[in-house]
Amino acid sequence: MLEPAAHPVGEGDEPGRSSSRLIYGFHAVLGKLRRDPEAVFEIYLSSQRQDARARDVLALVESQGVRLILSDADRLDGMVGTRRHQGVIARIDARQRELKLADVLEGLDEPALLLVLDGVQDPHNLGACLRVADAVGAHAVIAPKDRAVGLNATAIKVASGAADTVPYITVTNLARSLREMQEAGIWVVGAAGEAEKSVYEIDQKGPVAWVLGAEGDGLRRLTRDTCDELAKIPMLGTVESLNVSVASGICLFEARRQRGSRV
């Protein structure tokens, strides 16, 4: 299992290497090992790390049968430049895997907390929303395949590792997917400025999916009509709206506050 870092691993050493990319940092790497170990080609771990997080990586690598390469700091620095890798790097399959909501919901040990994005077009906003979802411990981000930006290179970069820790699910028909969530017992709440209730008046202790609209346009009519209820973020100043990632954070963290859960 343990392999010395005697020489750099070249791009042609392993099948599928041409479609691989690097992720780094303990949060991103541990999340990938736990959620999608089949997509991890190999782990590069600093030979100087002897702490608890390094032991967590070693335990997962052993249990999942992933190739481990112990490396020195210079080699790790050379792989990702000046980025803060924390002594761990993973080479993973760069091809996006089809993921279903049922895969995420199965095995949850707490009420579902989901973020649904209705047609977000800006990759920077998508990446920021993924970071918010990761920070709050949301179980997935769901978005339509059409009329939305998709998980491109810019979104992945802005997400700062969250694209590898938060399941990102694309769906063909968003309204139908919302109805499927409702059938699964998830309360679907749309964020809308004209709503009568505020986000702080919505009961979020049970399974909930927050639906936020695109930049400027907000929720589409069919999406709005499919939600169980609408809620607004109280605006006390002169601006009329917030960036979608900021709004996502307010809604999702209120759910965590109500549940009394550690984030």
PDB file of C-alpha atoms in Angstrom:
ATOM      1  CA  MET A   1       0.000   0.000   0.000  1.00  0.00           C
ATOM      2  CA  LEU A   2       2.718   2.507   0.964  1.00  0.00           C
ATOM      3  CA  GLU A   3       4.926   3.609  -1.901  1.00  0.00           C
ATOM      4  CA  PRO A   4       8.027   5.797  -1.603  1.00  0.00           C
ATOM      5  CA  ALA A   5       8.136   9.004  -3.597  1.00  0.00           C
ATOM      6  CA  ALA A   6      11.260   7.983  -5.485  1.00  0.00           C
ATOM      7  CA  HIS A   7      10.224   9.586  -8.758  1.00  0.00           C
ATOM      8  CA  PRO A   8       7.454  11.809 -10.056  1.00  0.00           C
ATOM      9  CA  VAL A   9       4.496   9.986 -11.498  1.00  0.00           C
ATOM     10  CA  GLY A  10       4.149  10.878 -15.144  1.00  0.00           C
ATOM     11  CA  GLU A  11       0.959  11.647 -17.013  1.00  0.00           C
ATOM     12  CA  GLY A  12       0.994   8.318 -18.805  1.00  0.00           C
ATOM     13  CA  ASP A  13       1.714   6.022 -15.847  1.00  0.00           C
ATOM     14  CA  GLU A  14      -1.905   5.063 -15.165  1.00  0.00           C
ATOM     15  CA  PRO A  15      -4.994   4.446 -17.294  1.00  0.00           C
ATOM     16  CA  GLY A  16      -7.271   7.504 -17.278  1.00  0.00           C
ATOM     17  CA  ARG A  17      -4.493   9.880 -16.231  1.00  0.00           C
ATOM     18  CA  SER A  18      -5.190  12.170 -19.184  1.00  0.00           C
ATOM     19  CA  SER A  19      -8.636  12.890 -17.696  1.00  0.00           C
ATOM     20  CA  SER A  20      -7.437  13.509 -14.161  1.00  0.00           C
ATOM     21  CA  ARG A  21      -6.985  16.608 -12.026  1.00  0.00           C
ATOM     22  CA  LEU A  22      -5.584  17.464  -8.613  1.00  0.00           C
ATOM     23  CA  ILE A  23      -7.432  18.447  -5.468  1.00  0.00           C
ATOM     24  CA  TYR A  24      -5.665  19.332  -2.225  1.00  0.00           C
ATOM     25  CA  GLY A  25      -6.179  20.125   1.426  1.00  0.00           C
ATOM     26  CA  PHE A  26      -7.578  17.758   4.041  1.00  0.00           C
ATOM     27  CA  HIS A  27     -11.169  18.948   3.740  1.00  0.00           C
ATOM     28  CA  ALA A  28     -11.411  18.325   0.000  1.00  0.00           C
ATOM     29  CA  VAL A  29      -9.390  15.096  -0.018  1.00  0.00           C
ATOM     30  CA  LEU A  30     -11.143  13.471   2.948  1.00  0.00           C
ATOM     31  CA  GLY A  31     -14.522  14.435   1.519  1.00  0.00           C
ATOM     32  CA  LYS A  32     -13.677  12.836  -1.821  1.00  0.00           C
ATOM     33  CA  LEU A  33     -12.376   9.663  -0.185  1.00  0.00           C
ATOM     34  CA  ARG A  34     -15.548   9.299   1.858  1.00  0.00           C
ATOM     35  CA  ARG A  35     -18.047  10.148  -0.871  1.00  0.00           C
ATOM     36  CA  ASP A  36     -16.499   8.914  -4.103  1.00  0.00           C
ATOM     37  CA  PRO A  37     -13.412   6.738  -3.500  1.00  0.00           C
ATOM     38  CA  GLU A  38     -13.711   5.077  -6.927  1.00  0.00           C
ATOM     39  CA  ALA A  39     -12.814   8.411  -8.528  1.00  0.00           C
ATOM     40  CA  VAL A  40      -9.541   8.743  -6.562  1.00  0.00           C
ATOM     41  CA  PHE A  41      -6.522   7.477  -8.500  1.00  0.00           C
ATOM     42  CA  GLU A  42      -3.893   8.138  -5.829  1.00  0.00           C
ATOM     43  CA  ILE A  43      -3.125  10.149  -2.708  1.00  0.00           C
ATOM     44  CA  TYR A  44       0.109  12.067  -2.110  1.00  0.00           C
ATOM     45  CA  LEU A  45       0.649  12.536   1.630  1.00  0.00           C
ATOM     46  CA  SER A  46       3.470  14.394   3.359  1.00  0.00           C
ATOM     47  CA  SER A  47       5.816  11.990   5.101  1.00  0.00           C
ATOM     48  CA  GLN A  48       6.137  14.604   7.867  1.00  0.00           C
ATOM     49  CA  ARG A  49       2.454  14.570   8.839  1.00  0.00           C
ATOM     50  CA  GLN A  50       1.809  12.453  11.937  1.00  0.00           C
ATOM     51  CA  ASP A  51      -1.344  14.174  13.215  1.00  0.00           C
ATOM     52  CA  ALA A  52      -4.968  13.050  13.492  1.00  0.00           C
ATOM     53  CA  ARG A  53      -6.030  14.263  10.056  1.00  0.00           C
ATOM     54  CA  ALA A  54      -3.138  12.425   8.417  1.00  0.00           C
ATOM     55  CA  ARG A  55      -4.206   9.288  10.289  1.00  0.00           C
ATOM     56  CA  ASP A  56      -7.746   9.784   8.982  1.00  0.00           C
ATOM     57  CA  VAL A  57      -6.393   9.836   5.435  1.00  0.00           C
ATOM     58  CA  LEU A  58      -4.310   6.719   6.067  1.00  0.00           C
ATOM     59  CA  ALA A  59      -7.299   4.856   7.493  1.00  0.00           C
ATOM     60  CA  LEU A  60      -9.519   5.733   4.530  1.00  0.00           C
ATOM     61  CA  VAL A  61      -6.802   4.942   2.000  1.00  0.00           C
ATOM     62  CA  GLU A  62      -6.340   1.514   3.562  1.00  0.00           C
ATOM     63  CA  SER A  63     -10.065   0.748   3.799  1.00  0.00           C
ATOM     64  CA  GLN A  64     -10.773   1.929   0.229  1.00  0.00           C
ATOM     65  CA  GLY A  65      -7.684   0.371  -1.360  1.00  0.00           C
ATOM     66  CA  VAL A  66      -6.453   3.660  -2.838  1.00  0.00           C
ATOM     67  CA  ARG A  67      -2.812   4.010  -3.900  1.00  0.00           C
ATOM     68  CA  LEU A  68      -0.804   6.058  -1.385  1.00  0.00           C
ATOM     69  CA  ILE A  69       2.449   7.846  -2.186  1.00  0.00           C
ATOM     70  CA  LEU A  70       4.416   9.331   0.715  1.00  0.00           C
ATOM     71  CA  SER A  71       6.066  12.542  -0.480  1.00  0.00           C
ATOM     72  CA  ASP A  72       8.323  15.290   0.766  1.00  0.00           C
ATOM     73  CA  ALA A  73       7.303  18.944   0.930  1.00  0.00           C
ATOM     74  CA  ASP A  74       9.244  19.956  -2.182  1.00  0.00           C
ATOM     75  CA  ARG A  75       7.423  17.453  -4.323  1.00  0.00           C
ATOM     76  CA  LEU A  76       4.018  18.511  -3.043  1.00  0.00           C
ATOM     77  CA  ASP A  77       4.888  22.176  -3.575  1.00  0.00           C
ATOM     78  CA  GLY A  78       5.973  21.364  -7.108  1.00  0.00           C
ATOM     79  CA  MET A  79       2.645  19.707  -7.889  1.00  0.00           C
ATOM     80  CA  VAL A  80       0.356  22.603  -6.950  1.00  0.00           C
ATOM     81  CA  GLY A  81       2.664  25.616  -6.823  1.00  0.00           C
ATOM     82  CA  THR A  82       2.079  28.126  -4.061  1.00  0.00           C
ATOM     83  CA  ARG A  83      -1.391  26.836  -3.150  1.00  0.00           C
ATOM     84  CA  ARG A  84      -1.881  25.750   0.468  1.00  0.00           C
ATOM     85  CA  HIS A  85      -2.075  21.970   0.159  1.00  0.00           C
ATOM     86  CA  GLN A  86      -1.646  21.182   3.891  1.00  0.00           C
ATOM     87  CA  GLY A  87       0.474  18.171   3.041  1.00  0.00           C
ATOM     88  CA  VAL A  88      -2.092  16.146   1.119  1.00  0.00           C
ATOM     89  CA  ILE A  89      -2.969  16.020  -2.595  1.00  0.00           C
ATOM     90  CA  ALA A  90      -5.246  13.644  -4.491  1.00  0.00           C
ATOM     91  CA  ARG A  91      -5.279  12.870  -8.197  1.00  0.00           C
ATOM     92  CA  ILE A  92      -8.899  12.230  -9.139  1.00  0.00           C
ATOM     93  CA  ASP A  93     -11.006  11.430 -12.172  1.00  0.00           C
ATOM     94  CA  ALA A  94     -11.841  14.742 -13.840  1.00  0.00           C
ATOM     95  CA  ARG A  95     -14.897  13.368 -15.606  1.00  0.00           C
ATOM     96  CA  GLN A  96     -18.116  14.442 -13.913  1.00  0.00           C
ATOM     97  CA  ARG A  97     -20.072  11.445 -12.667  1.00  0.00           C
ATOM     98  CA  GLU A  98     -23.825  11.230 -12.902  1.00  0.00           C
ATOM     99  CA  LEU A  99     -25.241  11.522  -9.413  1.00  0.00           C
ATOM    100  CA  LYS A 100     -28.856  11.082  -8.336  1.00  0.00           C
ATOM    101  CA  LEU A 101     -30.560  12.750  -5.397  1.00  0.00           C
ATOM    102  CA  ALA A 102     -31.636   9.350  -4.100  1.00  0.00           C
ATOM    103  CA  ASP A 103     -27.943   8.421  -3.784  1.00  0.00           C
ATOM    104  CA  VAL A 104     -27.421  11.395  -1.476  1.00  0.00           C
ATOM    105  CA  LEU A 105     -30.581  10.985   0.587  1.00  0.00           C
ATOM    106  CA  GLU A 106     -29.956   7.312   1.216  1.00  0.00           C
ATOM    107  CA  GLY A 107     -28.130   6.818   4.469  1.00  0.00           C
ATOM    108  CA  LEU A 108     -28.507  10.374   5.842  1.00  0.00           C
ATOM    109  CA  ASP A 109     -28.470  10.393   9.644  1.00  0.00           C
ATOM    110  CA  GLU A 110     -30.142  13.825   9.934  1.00  0.00           C
ATOM    111  CA  PRO A 111     -32.949  15.707   8.161  1.00  0.00           C
ATOM    112  CA  ALA A 112     -31.988  16.622   4.604  1.00  0.00           C
ATOM    113  CA  LEU A 113     -30.686  20.132   3.936  1.00  0.00           C
ATOM    114  CA  LEU A 114     -30.536  20.934   0.217  1.00  0.00           C
ATOM    115  CA  LEU A 115     -29.769  23.981  -1.918  1.00  0.00           C
ATOM    116  CA  VAL A 116     -31.562  24.240  -5.270  1.00  0.00           C
ATOM    117  CA  LEU A 117     -30.362  26.838  -7.783  1.00  0.00           C
ATOM    118  CA  ASP A 118     -32.873  27.832 -10.446  1.00  0.00           C
ATOM    119  CA  GLY A 119     -30.839  28.867 -13.462  1.00  0.00           C
ATOM    120  CA  VAL A 120     -27.761  30.526 -11.966  1.00  0.00           C
ATOM    121  CA  GLN A 121     -25.666  31.712 -14.936  1.00  0.00           C
ATOM    122  CA  ASP A 122     -22.523  33.124 -13.318  1.00  0.00           C
ATOM    123  CA  PRO A 123     -19.816  30.509 -12.549  1.00  0.00           C
ATOM    124  CA  HIS A 124     -18.451  32.705  -9.755  1.00  0.00           C
ATOM    125  CA  ASN A 125     -21.852  32.641  -8.065  1.00  0.00           C
ATOM    126  CA  LEU A 126     -22.130  28.873  -8.494  1.00  0.00           C
ATOM    127  CA  GLY A 127     -18.683  28.370  -6.976  1.00  0.00           C
ATOM    128  CA  ALA A 128     -19.534  30.664  -4.065  1.00  0.00           C
ATOM    129  CA  CYS A 129     -22.809  28.786  -3.484  1.00  0.00           C
ATOM    130  CA  LEU A 130     -20.899  25.506  -3.322  1.00  0.00           C
ATOM    131  CA  ARG A 131     -18.604  27.023  -0.697  1.00  0.00           C
ATOM    132  CA  VAL A 132     -21.615  28.128   1.336  1.00  0.00           C
ATOM    133  CA  ALA A 133     -23.176  24.671   1.013  1.00  0.00           C
ATOM    134  CA  ASP A 134     -19.959  23.058   2.211  1.00  0.00           C
ATOM    135  CA  ALA A 135     -19.616  25.456   5.141  1.00  0.00           C
ATOM    136  CA  VAL A 136     -23.159  24.824   6.371  1.00  0.00           C
ATOM    137  CA  GLY A 137     -23.007  21.073   5.834  1.00  0.00           C
ATOM    138  CA  ALA A 138     -25.699  20.964   3.137  1.00  0.00           C
ATOM    139  CA  HIS A 139     -26.144  17.516   1.672  1.00  0.00           C
ATOM    140  CA  ALA A 140     -26.327  18.514  -2.010  1.00  0.00           C
ATOM    141  CA  VAL A 141     -26.659  21.360  -4.491  1.00  0.00           C
ATOM    142  CA  ILE A 142     -29.201  20.754  -7.266  1.00  0.00           C
ATOM    143  CA  ALA A 143     -29.457  22.695 -10.533  1.00  0.00           C
ATOM    144  CA  PRO A 144     -31.044  22.267 -13.975  1.00  0.00           C
ATOM    145  CA  LYS A 145     -28.918  21.038 -16.860  1.00  0.00           C
ATOM    146  CA  ASP A 146     -30.245  23.739 -19.186  1.00  0.00           C
ATOM    147  CA  ARG A 147     -30.224  27.518 -18.710  1.00  0.00           C
ATOM    148  CA  ALA A 148     -27.602  27.217 -15.974  1.00  0.00           C
ATOM    149  CA  VAL A 149     -23.846  27.630 -15.967  1.00  0.00           C
ATOM    150  CA  GLY A 150     -22.796  24.111 -15.002  1.00  0.00           C
ATOM    151  CA  LEU A 151     -19.748  23.034 -13.036  1.00  0.00           C
ATOM    152  CA  ASN A 152     -17.039  24.489 -15.262  1.00  0.00           C
ATOM    153  CA  ALA A 153     -13.399  25.248 -14.451  1.00  0.00           C
ATOM    154  CA  THR A 154     -14.159  28.731 -13.097  1.00  0.00           C
ATOM    155  CA  ALA A 155     -16.875  27.470 -10.763  1.00  0.00           C
ATOM    156  CA  ILE A 156     -14.593  24.688  -9.504  1.00  0.00           C
ATOM    157  CA  LYS A 157     -11.789  27.163  -8.823  1.00  0.00           C
ATOM    158  CA  VAL A 158     -14.046  29.620  -6.983  1.00  0.00           C
ATOM    159  CA  ALA A 159     -15.496  26.750  -4.930  1.00  0.00           C
ATOM    160  CA  SER A 160     -12.026  26.218  -3.397  1.00  0.00           C
ATOM    161  CA  GLY A 161     -12.443  22.476  -2.904  1.00  0.00           C
ATOM    162  CA  ALA A 162     -16.178  22.468  -2.204  1.00  0.00           C
ATOM    163  CA  ALA A 163     -16.910  21.091  -5.686  1.00  0.00           C
ATOM    164  CA  ASP A 164     -15.308  17.863  -4.473  1.00  0.00           C
ATOM    165  CA  THR A 165     -17.014  17.709  -1.089  1.00  0.00           C
ATOM    166  CA  VAL A 166     -20.589  18.782  -1.859  1.00  0.00           C
ATOM    167  CA  PRO A 167     -22.586  16.560  -4.248  1.00  0.00           C
ATOM    168  CA  TYR A 168     -23.618  18.613  -7.288  1.00  0.00           C
ATOM    169  CA  ILE A 169     -26.662  17.153  -9.018  1.00  0.00           C
ATOM    170  CA  THR A 170     -27.988  18.309 -12.373  1.00  0.00           C
ATOM    171  CA  VAL A 171     -31.565  17.525 -13.382  1.00  0.00           C
ATOM    172  CA  THR A 172     -33.446  17.674 -16.665  1.00  0.00           C
ATOM    173  CA  ASN A 173     -36.706  19.001 -15.234  1.00  0.00           C
ATOM    174  CA  LEU A 174     -36.354  21.104 -12.097  1.00  0.00           C
ATOM    175  CA  ALA A 175     -40.074  21.303 -11.267  1.00  0.00           C
ATOM    176  CA  ARG A 176     -40.392  17.526 -11.493  1.00  0.00           C
ATOM    177  CA  SER A 177     -37.351  17.101  -9.259  1.00  0.00           C
ATOM    178  CA  LEU A 178     -38.896  19.452  -6.693  1.00  0.00           C
ATOM    179  CA  ARG A 179     -42.035  17.321  -6.692  1.00  0.00           C
ATOM    180  CA  GLU A 180     -39.897  14.223  -6.154  1.00  0.00           C
ATOM    181  CA  MET A 181     -38.331  15.929  -3.141  1.00  0.00           C
ATOM    182  CA  GLN A 182     -41.784  16.687  -1.793  1.00  0.00           C
ATOM    183  CA  GLU A 183     -42.801  13.043  -2.259  1.00  0.00           C
ATOM    184  CA  ALA A 184     -39.708  12.121  -0.232  1.00  0.00           C
ATOM    185  CA  GLY A 185     -40.946  14.301   2.650  1.00  0.00           C
ATOM    186  CA  ILE A 186     -38.746  17.334   1.960  1.00  0.00           C
ATOM    187  CA  TRP A 187     -40.318  20.775   2.500  1.00  0.00           C
ATOM    188  CA  VAL A 188     -39.474  22.968  -0.508  1.00  0.00           C
ATOM    189  CA  VAL A 189     -39.062  26.680   0.266  1.00  0.00           C
ATOM    190  CA  GLY A 190     -38.473  29.322  -2.396  1.00  0.00           C
ATOM    191  CA  ALA A 191     -36.682  32.574  -1.645  1.00  0.00           C
ATOM    192  CA  ALA A 192     -38.737  35.497  -2.942  1.00  0.00           C
ATOM    193  CA  GLY A 193     -38.627  39.154  -1.965  1.00  0.00           C
ATOM    194  CA  GLU A 194     -42.396  39.585  -2.133  1.00  0.00           C
ATOM    195  CA  ALA A 195     -43.165  36.709   0.275  1.00  0.00           C
ATOM    196  CA  GLU A 196     -45.101  37.474   3.438  1.00  0.00           C
ATOM    197  CA  LYS A 197     -43.072  35.253   5.766  1.00  0.00           C
ATOM    198  CA  SER A 198     -39.404  35.823   6.501  1.00  0.00           C
ATOM    199  CA  VAL A 199     -36.735  33.124   6.470  1.00  0.00           C
ATOM    200  CA  TYR A 200     -36.742  33.317  10.283  1.00  0.00           C
ATOM    201  CA  GLU A 201     -40.427  32.351  10.473  1.00  0.00           C
ATOM    202  CA  ILE A 202     -40.064  29.146   8.451  1.00  0.00           C
ATOM    203  CA  ASP A 203     -39.781  25.902  10.423  1.00  0.00           C
ATOM    204  CA  GLN A 204     -36.569  24.289   9.176  1.00  0.00           C
ATOM    205  CA  LYS A 205     -36.087  21.578  11.765  1.00  0.00           C
ATOM    206  CA  GLY A 206     -37.291  18.893   9.361  1.00  0.00           C
ATOM    207  CA  PRO A 207     -36.028  18.019   5.862  1.00  0.00           C
ATOM    208  CA  VAL A 208     -35.895  21.198   3.774  1.00  0.00           C
ATOM    209  CA  ALA A 209     -34.764  22.328   0.334  1.00  0.00           C
ATOM    210  CA  TRP A 210     -34.103  26.014  -0.252  1.00  0.00           C
ATOM    211  CA  VAL A 211     -34.704  27.176  -3.829  1.00  0.00           C
ATOM    212  CA  LEU A 212     -32.994  30.351  -5.005  1.00  0.00           C
ATOM    213  CA  GLY A 213     -33.343  31.973  -8.401  1.00  0.00           C
ATOM    214  CA  ALA A 214     -30.996  33.315 -11.015  1.00  0.00           C
ATOM    215  CA  GLU A 215     -29.213  36.626 -10.846  1.00  0.00           C
ATOM    216  CA  GLY A 216     -31.703  39.436 -11.419  1.00  0.00           C
ATOM    217  CA  ASP A 217     -34.650  37.307 -12.586  1.00  0.00           C
ATOM    218  CA  GLY A 218     -35.283  35.305  -9.428  1.00  0.00           C
ATOM    219  CA  LEU A 219     -37.371  32.146  -9.462  1.00  0.00           C
ATOM    220  CA  ARG A 220     -39.084  31.092 -12.670  1.00  0.00           C
ATOM    221  CA  ARG A 221     -42.894  30.943 -12.497  1.00  0.00           C
ATOM    222  CA  LEU A 222     -43.187  27.145 -12.599  1.00  0.00           C
ATOM    223  CA  THR A 223     -40.463  26.781  -9.976  1.00  0.00           C
ATOM    224  CA  ARG A 224     -42.191  29.332  -7.752  1.00  0.00           C
ATOM    225  CA  ASP A 225     -45.559  27.600  -8.142  1.00  0.00           C
ATOM    226  CA  THR A 226     -44.065  24.208  -7.237  1.00  0.00           C
ATOM    227  CA  CYS A 227     -42.589  25.357  -3.907  1.00  0.00           C
ATOM    228  CA  ASP A 228     -44.488  24.502  -0.726  1.00  0.00           C
ATOM    229  CA  GLU A 229     -44.076  28.069   0.477  1.00  0.00           C
ATOM    230  CA  LEU A 230     -42.087  31.223  -0.152  1.00  0.00           C
ATOM    231  CA  ALA A 231     -39.979  33.236   2.265  1.00  0.00           C
ATOM    232  CA  LYS A 232     -38.100  36.511   2.131  1.00  0.00           C
ATOM    233  CA  ILE A 233     -34.880  37.787   3.641  1.00  0.00           C
ATOM    234  CA  PRO A 234     -35.727  41.002   5.540  1.00  0.00           C
ATOM    235  CA  MET A 235     -33.986  43.931   3.844  1.00  0.00           C
ATOM    236  CA  LEU A 236     -33.506  46.892   6.183  1.00  0.00           C
ATOM    237  CA  GLY A 237     -31.323  49.074   4.003  1.00  0.00           C
ATOM    238  CA  THR A 238     -31.661  50.623   0.563  1.00  0.00           C
ATOM    239  CA  VAL A 239     -30.546  47.692  -1.637  1.00  0.00           C
ATOM    240  CA  GLU A 240     -33.335  45.507  -3.019  1.00  0.00           C
ATOM    241  CA  SER A 241     -31.558  42.159  -3.321  1.00  0.00           C
ATOM    242  CA  LEU A 242     -28.501  40.140  -2.329  1.00  0.00           C
ATOM    243  CA  ASN A 243     -26.048  38.042  -4.281  1.00  0.00           C
ATOM    244  CA  VAL A 244     -27.387  34.490  -4.591  1.00  0.00           C
ATOM    245  CA  SER A 245     -24.509  33.017  -2.575  1.00  0.00           C
ATOM    246  CA  VAL A 246     -25.053  35.499   0.270  1.00  0.00           C
ATOM    247  CA  ALA A 247     -28.777  34.768   0.247  1.00  0.00           C
ATOM    248  CA  SER A 248     -28.042  31.023   0.250  1.00  0.00           C
ATOM    249  CA  GLY A 249     -25.874  31.416   3.310  1.00  0.00           C
ATOM    250  CA  ILE A 250     -28.550  33.298   5.247  1.00  0.00           C
ATOM    251  CA  CYS A 251     -31.228  30.701   4.468  1.00  0.00           C
ATOM    252  CA  LEU A 252     -29.101  27.617   5.088  1.00  0.00           C
ATOM    253  CA  PHE A 253     -27.432  28.835   8.267  1.00  0.00           C
ATOM    254  CA  GLU A 254     -30.834  29.705   9.693  1.00  0.00           C
ATOM    255  CA  ALA A 255     -31.740  26.033   9.216  1.00  0.00           C
ATOM    256  CA  ARG A 256     -28.642  25.032  11.167  1.00  0.00           C
ATOM    257  CA  ARG A 257     -29.428  27.531  13.895  1.00  0.00           C
ATOM    258  CA  GLN A 258     -32.937  26.157  14.311  1.00  0.00           C
ATOM    259  CA  ARG A 259     -31.679  22.596  14.418  1.00  0.00           C
ATOM    260  CA  GLY A 260     -29.063  23.403  17.013  1.00  0.00           C
ATOM    261  CA  SER A 261     -26.534  21.430  14.985  1.00  0.00           C
ATOM    262  CA  ARG A 262     -22.822  21.943  14.930  1.00  0.00           C
ATOM    263  CA  VAL A 263     -21.554  23.196  11.567  1.00  0.00           C
TER     264      VAL A 263
END
